[in-house]
Amino acid sequence: MYALLIITLGLAFLYGILMVSYTYGWRRLKLFVPNRHAYTFNTKVSVIIPARDEEKNLPALLEALQQQSYPANLFEVIVVDDFSEDGTADVVKYFPASNIRLIRMRDHLDATQRLNSYKKKAIELAIAEATGHLIVTTDADCVMGPRWLETIVKFYETYHPRFIAAPVAYYRENSFFRKLQSLDFMTMQGITGSVAYLQTGTMCNGANLAYEKSAFEEVGGFMGIDMIASGDDMLLMYKIYHAYPDGVMYLKSRDAVVRTLPVDNLSAFMHQRIRWSSKADKYEDKRITRVLVLVYVWNVILLLLGVMAIFRPDVRLWLLGMLVYKIVIELVFLAPVAAFFQKRSLLPWFIPGQPFHIIYVVVAGWLGKFGSYEWKGRQVK
């Protein structure tokens, strides 16, 4: 018992250092405020959207792209239809815009040909046909504000990074479950910005990325990571970071935020989180792997203490102390992140969401390593 408590204190100390570093990194990361004066853009952009059965979501995204303040003659939109079984291709085909084009994967691959990562293949096909110097990727179920592309390009033309990770947030958090997802996702976004500033890891989300086409080609694209189902974002990011250590940056700007919807039920949520955790041991960036192991073991210990507290009253005070400690150090980090995303109203839900968060981290981490999950109607090991 005492050994467990000593281990718990050691993990708590390490976790505290981790959260303090994240808080420092996020606060030090400068807000990008682009020049609002007359500006001449010089960068051709290709926006790439992999889509599978997104007939209902695509119209809102395509409309948001047509409302962009960035000059229409300087960007193209390439939608890659990933063997959709609905009207996804027709939505693109008949959308009234001259800078949008469609690629059908069925025109390039045999439908019976099995891949482990259709999304990477979709992006690869689009990049091969892209005319832009800067590749920007987003997901078909996303929307963004009118200054999204303008902000990304101004950031790119100001600092000339090879790879840009940009913010993503949930919206329409109209239920307790959705609020918990938004808090969890927002925490990950804050960590993403923090590690980019501290240069202690490489994190990003494929719903809002930008990278030079030449950088993608120079690192061999997805070669070497194409057998991993997910990882079109973070695994590629590390390849580019490895080639250009000073060329990876995080764009901290509200105008650059991409918004997407949380999932509606626990099953979809777990499949999503299992998919995300499944690539944990595939990272070449072992700094991230070490952090994931620490966070996972910390949550396992908290769950174990929770189970023990049911039968042992003497453990309850320890559990309470650890939970209060966890909540305080995480809220100190999360509060400024929530302010940036204009979601302070969600913070009161952080405490009641703790049991859910601890349990899902433990379960998803385990199943991500040893289980399988469903993604876009496909079963993935």
XYZ file of C-alpha atoms in Angstrom:
381
model
C 0.000 0.000 0.000
C 2.764 2.432 0.950
C 4.615 1.571 -2.243
C 1.515 2.530 -4.232
C 1.240 5.844 -2.412
C 4.914 6.612 -3.028
C 4.450 5.829 -6.727
C 1.363 8.058 -6.749
C 3.278 10.963 -5.222
C 6.100 10.510 -7.724
C 3.691 10.513 -10.646
C 1.854 13.517 -9.211
C 5.133 15.425 -9.021
C 6.052 14.599 -12.625
C 2.542 15.397 -13.834
C 2.676 18.724 -12.020
C 5.941 19.648 -13.736
C 4.389 18.690 -17.067
C 1.313 20.875 -16.542
C 3.383 23.823 -15.319
C 5.499 23.602 -18.477
C 2.367 23.495 -20.637
C 0.950 26.523 -18.847
C 4.183 28.428 -19.388
C 4.355 27.439 -23.058
C 0.785 28.483 -23.846
C 1.116 31.821 -22.063
C 4.396 32.578 -23.832
C 3.082 31.624 -27.266
C 2.336 34.927 -28.964
C -1.041 35.698 -30.446
C -0.612 36.299 -34.171
C -2.195 39.600 -35.170
C -1.993 39.965 -38.959
C -1.552 43.297 -40.661
C -4.963 44.699 -41.633
C -3.550 47.253 -44.053
C -3.440 46.790 -47.816
C -1.548 43.592 -48.489
C -0.457 41.850 -51.673
C -0.557 38.063 -51.426
C 1.966 35.971 -53.335
C 1.179 32.392 -52.316
C -0.919 29.961 -54.343
C -2.827 27.658 -51.989
C -4.374 24.226 -52.500
C -7.028 23.333 -49.925
C -7.382 19.548 -49.730
C -10.469 17.861 -48.294
C -10.661 14.062 -48.034
C -14.337 13.086 -47.855
C -16.198 9.829 -47.305
C -19.996 9.878 -47.016
C -20.047 13.602 -46.233
C -23.037 14.637 -48.355
C -24.673 16.409 -45.404
C -21.584 18.213 -44.139
C -19.803 19.288 -47.330
C -22.155 22.107 -48.434
C -21.452 24.141 -45.278
C -17.696 23.714 -45.719
C -17.710 24.591 -49.416
C -19.831 27.659 -48.704
C -17.412 28.741 -45.958
C -14.535 28.394 -48.417
C -16.320 30.554 -50.963
C -16.708 33.259 -48.313
C -12.943 33.482 -47.757
C -11.351 36.926 -47.932
C -8.309 35.395 -49.637
C -8.268 36.119 -53.410
C -10.189 33.373 -55.221
C -7.641 33.300 -58.044
C -4.929 32.328 -55.558
C -6.508 29.214 -54.097
C -8.062 26.013 -55.312
C -10.161 23.476 -53.440
C -9.612 19.780 -54.118
C -12.160 17.367 -52.672
C -11.158 13.708 -52.769
C -14.130 11.345 -52.696
C -13.068 8.267 -50.736
C -15.424 5.635 -52.201
C -18.488 7.394 -50.776
C -21.794 5.559 -50.814
C -23.895 8.724 -50.712
C -24.042 11.871 -52.858
C -20.699 13.331 -51.760
C -19.322 13.489 -55.303
C -22.478 15.155 -56.639
C -22.305 17.864 -53.983
C -18.853 18.814 -55.258
C -19.668 18.321 -58.922
C -22.649 20.656 -58.877
C -21.395 23.238 -56.400
C -21.330 26.634 -58.170
C -17.653 27.572 -57.904
C -14.917 27.526 -60.518
C -12.019 26.894 -58.117
C -13.384 23.615 -56.731
C -12.544 20.292 -58.306
C -13.218 16.662 -57.542
C -10.960 13.619 -57.474
C -12.622 10.211 -57.184
C -10.452 7.570 -55.575
C -12.360 4.915 -57.501
C -10.796 6.388 -60.668
C -7.325 5.683 -59.284
C -7.787 2.542 -57.186
C -9.622 -0.730 -57.514
C -12.509 -0.774 -55.030
C -11.415 -4.263 -53.936
C -7.882 -3.067 -53.170
C -7.478 -2.919 -49.398
C -5.552 -0.072 -47.806
C -4.917 0.592 -44.156
C -4.979 4.359 -44.640
C -7.405 5.606 -47.248
C -7.142 9.158 -45.948
C -3.392 9.339 -46.546
C -3.925 7.983 -50.057
C -6.612 10.603 -50.686
C -4.310 13.422 -49.600
C -1.449 11.962 -51.626
C -3.584 11.866 -54.788
C -4.671 15.466 -54.258
C -1.150 16.751 -53.641
C 0.021 15.081 -56.852
C -2.500 17.194 -58.781
C -2.288 20.332 -56.631
C -1.013 23.524 -58.259
C -0.522 25.394 -54.992
C 2.783 26.071 -53.271
C 1.123 25.787 -49.854
C -1.011 22.747 -49.042
C -3.809 23.351 -46.531
C -5.826 20.407 -45.240
C -9.132 20.304 -43.434
C -11.905 17.777 -42.870
C -15.240 17.615 -44.656
C -17.248 18.141 -41.464
C -15.538 21.439 -40.597
C -16.352 25.118 -41.050
C -14.238 28.228 -40.622
C -14.456 32.018 -40.601
C -13.870 34.227 -43.658
C -10.300 35.178 -42.686
C -9.080 31.613 -42.236
C -6.958 31.311 -45.379
C -5.879 34.942 -45.255
C -4.549 34.473 -41.723
C -2.720 31.242 -42.557
C -1.042 32.789 -45.595
C -0.076 35.986 -43.767
C 1.478 33.865 -41.026
C 3.280 31.802 -43.654
C 4.539 34.847 -45.540
C 5.662 36.475 -42.270
C 7.612 33.588 -40.727
C 8.125 31.187 -43.671
C 7.642 27.924 -41.727
C 7.611 24.640 -43.614
C 4.701 23.282 -41.542
C 1.924 25.121 -39.682
C -0.325 23.573 -37.047
C -3.435 25.664 -36.487
C -6.261 25.629 -33.906
C -9.372 23.454 -34.024
C -12.386 23.720 -31.723
C -15.740 22.059 -31.228
C -18.975 24.009 -31.466
C -22.658 23.441 -30.691
C -21.866 22.000 -27.258
C -25.558 21.627 -26.416
C -25.346 18.615 -24.084
C -23.274 17.535 -21.092
C -21.533 14.896 -23.200
C -20.624 17.427 -25.891
C -19.346 19.873 -23.285
C -17.030 17.201 -21.877
C -15.711 16.443 -25.358
C -15.095 20.119 -26.026
C -13.160 20.547 -22.779
C -11.031 17.493 -23.528
C -10.381 18.578 -27.108
C -9.588 22.132 -26.043
C -7.024 20.801 -23.572
C -5.288 18.907 -26.373
C -5.263 22.051 -28.508
C -3.642 24.014 -25.711
C -0.976 21.345 -25.335
C -0.433 21.435 -29.105
C 0.352 25.145 -29.023
C 2.454 24.829 -25.893
C 4.766 22.071 -27.134
C 5.208 23.951 -30.402
C 6.467 26.971 -28.482
C 8.608 24.925 -26.095
C 9.841 22.669 -28.922
C 9.293 19.665 -26.676
C 7.139 17.674 -29.082
C 5.173 17.660 -32.313
C 1.381 17.715 -32.109
C -1.312 18.862 -34.518
C -4.759 18.057 -35.888
C -5.407 17.217 -39.532
C -8.512 19.413 -39.581
C -6.309 22.510 -39.745
C -2.830 22.100 -41.191
C -0.668 23.859 -43.740
C 2.629 22.756 -45.210
C 4.715 23.442 -48.262
C 4.170 21.037 -51.115
C 7.930 20.945 -51.596
C 8.466 19.969 -47.935
C 5.956 17.133 -48.299
C 7.794 15.860 -51.360
C 11.262 16.301 -49.872
C 10.462 14.084 -46.859
C 8.914 11.419 -49.085
C 5.305 12.239 -48.261
C 3.617 9.464 -46.323
C 6.223 6.874 -47.280
C 7.087 4.837 -44.213
C 3.903 5.755 -42.346
C 1.388 4.737 -45.010
C 0.585 1.411 -43.340
C -0.627 3.173 -40.184
C -4.363 3.854 -40.380
C -4.244 7.329 -38.853
C -1.369 9.782 -38.512
C -1.784 11.843 -41.662
C -1.218 14.787 -39.331
C 1.209 14.116 -36.455
C 3.328 11.440 -38.123
C 3.798 13.666 -41.169
C 4.494 16.640 -38.916
C 7.364 14.796 -37.261
C 8.862 13.816 -40.625
C 8.935 17.478 -41.619
C 10.164 18.529 -38.163
C 12.980 15.980 -38.386
C 14.068 17.497 -41.698
C 13.460 21.122 -40.677
C 13.626 21.452 -36.848
C 13.049 25.211 -36.970
C 10.401 24.991 -39.664
C 7.399 23.844 -37.607
C 5.165 26.434 -35.933
C 1.748 26.818 -34.301
C -0.562 29.586 -35.496
C -2.291 31.090 -32.456
C -5.064 33.220 -33.918
C -8.842 33.190 -33.482
C -9.242 34.008 -37.182
C -7.437 30.749 -37.996
C -9.694 28.507 -35.892
C -11.482 25.671 -37.683
C -14.656 24.416 -36.012
C -16.021 20.895 -36.070
C -18.798 19.015 -34.309
C -18.297 16.617 -31.408
C -19.710 13.129 -31.827
C -23.184 12.293 -30.564
C -22.762 9.059 -28.634
C -20.315 7.177 -26.446
C -19.615 4.473 -29.032
C -18.542 6.992 -31.684
C -16.488 8.857 -29.091
C -14.610 5.743 -28.010
C -13.921 4.688 -31.601
C -12.514 8.173 -32.242
C -10.309 8.215 -29.159
C -9.126 4.638 -29.718
C -8.149 5.647 -33.249
C -6.187 8.598 -31.905
C -4.425 6.533 -29.247
C -3.674 3.669 -31.656
C -0.733 5.569 -33.151
C 0.862 6.303 -29.757
C 3.584 3.673 -30.144
C 4.123 4.617 -33.804
C 5.534 8.058 -33.047
C 9.176 8.490 -33.926
C 9.012 11.554 -31.687
C 9.635 9.694 -28.433
C 9.150 12.888 -26.438
C 5.427 12.574 -27.119
C 5.487 8.843 -26.362
C 7.057 9.458 -22.955
C 4.429 12.061 -22.094
C 1.610 9.756 -23.191
C 2.974 6.966 -20.995
C 3.192 9.314 -18.005
C -0.363 10.592 -18.491
C -1.700 7.082 -19.006
C -0.039 5.611 -15.903
C -1.136 8.642 -13.845
C -4.755 8.034 -14.838
C -4.443 4.284 -14.218
C -3.227 5.025 -10.688
C -6.118 7.430 -10.077
C -8.604 4.836 -11.312
C -6.988 2.187 -9.121
C -7.231 4.486 -6.096
C -10.874 5.093 -6.958
C -11.630 1.375 -6.956
C -9.672 0.830 -3.737
C -11.503 3.709 -2.050
C -14.772 1.782 -2.393
C -13.457 -0.895 -0.053
C -10.843 0.979 1.984
C -11.887 4.173 3.770
C -8.245 5.051 4.502
C -7.621 5.518 0.763
C -10.436 8.028 0.266
C -8.533 10.991 1.639
C -5.572 10.194 -0.628
C -7.886 9.948 -3.614
C -9.567 13.242 -2.768
C -6.214 14.955 -2.394
C -4.941 13.652 -5.729
C -8.157 14.655 -7.517
C -8.073 18.168 -6.077
C -4.410 18.458 -7.078
C -5.169 17.223 -10.609
C -8.125 19.561 -11.044
C -6.255 22.639 -9.807
C -3.133 22.234 -11.956
C -5.200 21.381 -15.027
C -7.535 24.352 -14.545
C -4.589 26.716 -14.187
C -3.498 25.528 -17.630
C -6.953 25.289 -19.186
C -8.309 28.699 -18.112
C -6.183 30.793 -20.543
C -6.744 28.225 -23.295
C -10.510 28.504 -22.775
C -10.182 32.291 -22.887
C -8.459 32.080 -26.274
C -11.161 29.807 -27.683
C -13.852 31.968 -26.009
C -15.203 28.976 -24.101
C -14.871 29.993 -20.465
C -18.533 29.065 -19.995
C -17.515 25.394 -20.254
C -15.122 25.479 -17.291
C -17.786 24.738 -14.614
C -18.293 21.364 -16.317
C -14.640 20.444 -15.886
C -14.947 19.080 -12.342
C -18.022 16.851 -12.862
C -16.367 15.506 -16.011
C -13.307 14.150 -14.180
C -14.533 10.557 -13.621
C -15.484 10.267 -17.286
C -12.116 11.640 -18.395
C -10.041 9.315 -16.217
C -11.966 6.207 -17.261
C -11.926 6.989 -20.983
C -8.173 7.687 -20.990
C -7.483 4.295 -19.415
C -9.906 2.351 -21.636
C -9.045 4.108 -24.920
C -5.323 3.836 -24.244
C -5.590 0.090 -23.689
C -7.854 -0.606 -26.659
C -5.788 1.666 -28.882
C -2.863 -0.670 -28.297
C -4.606 -4.049 -28.284
C -8.029 -3.556 -29.862
C -9.593 -2.433 -33.117
C -11.896 0.417 -34.057
C -14.303 1.533 -36.751
C -13.465 4.501 -38.936
C -15.734 5.744 -41.720
C -17.524 2.406 -41.854
C -14.275 0.423 -42.032
C -12.906 -1.863 -39.354
C -9.278 -1.090 -38.589
C -6.845 -3.131 -36.508
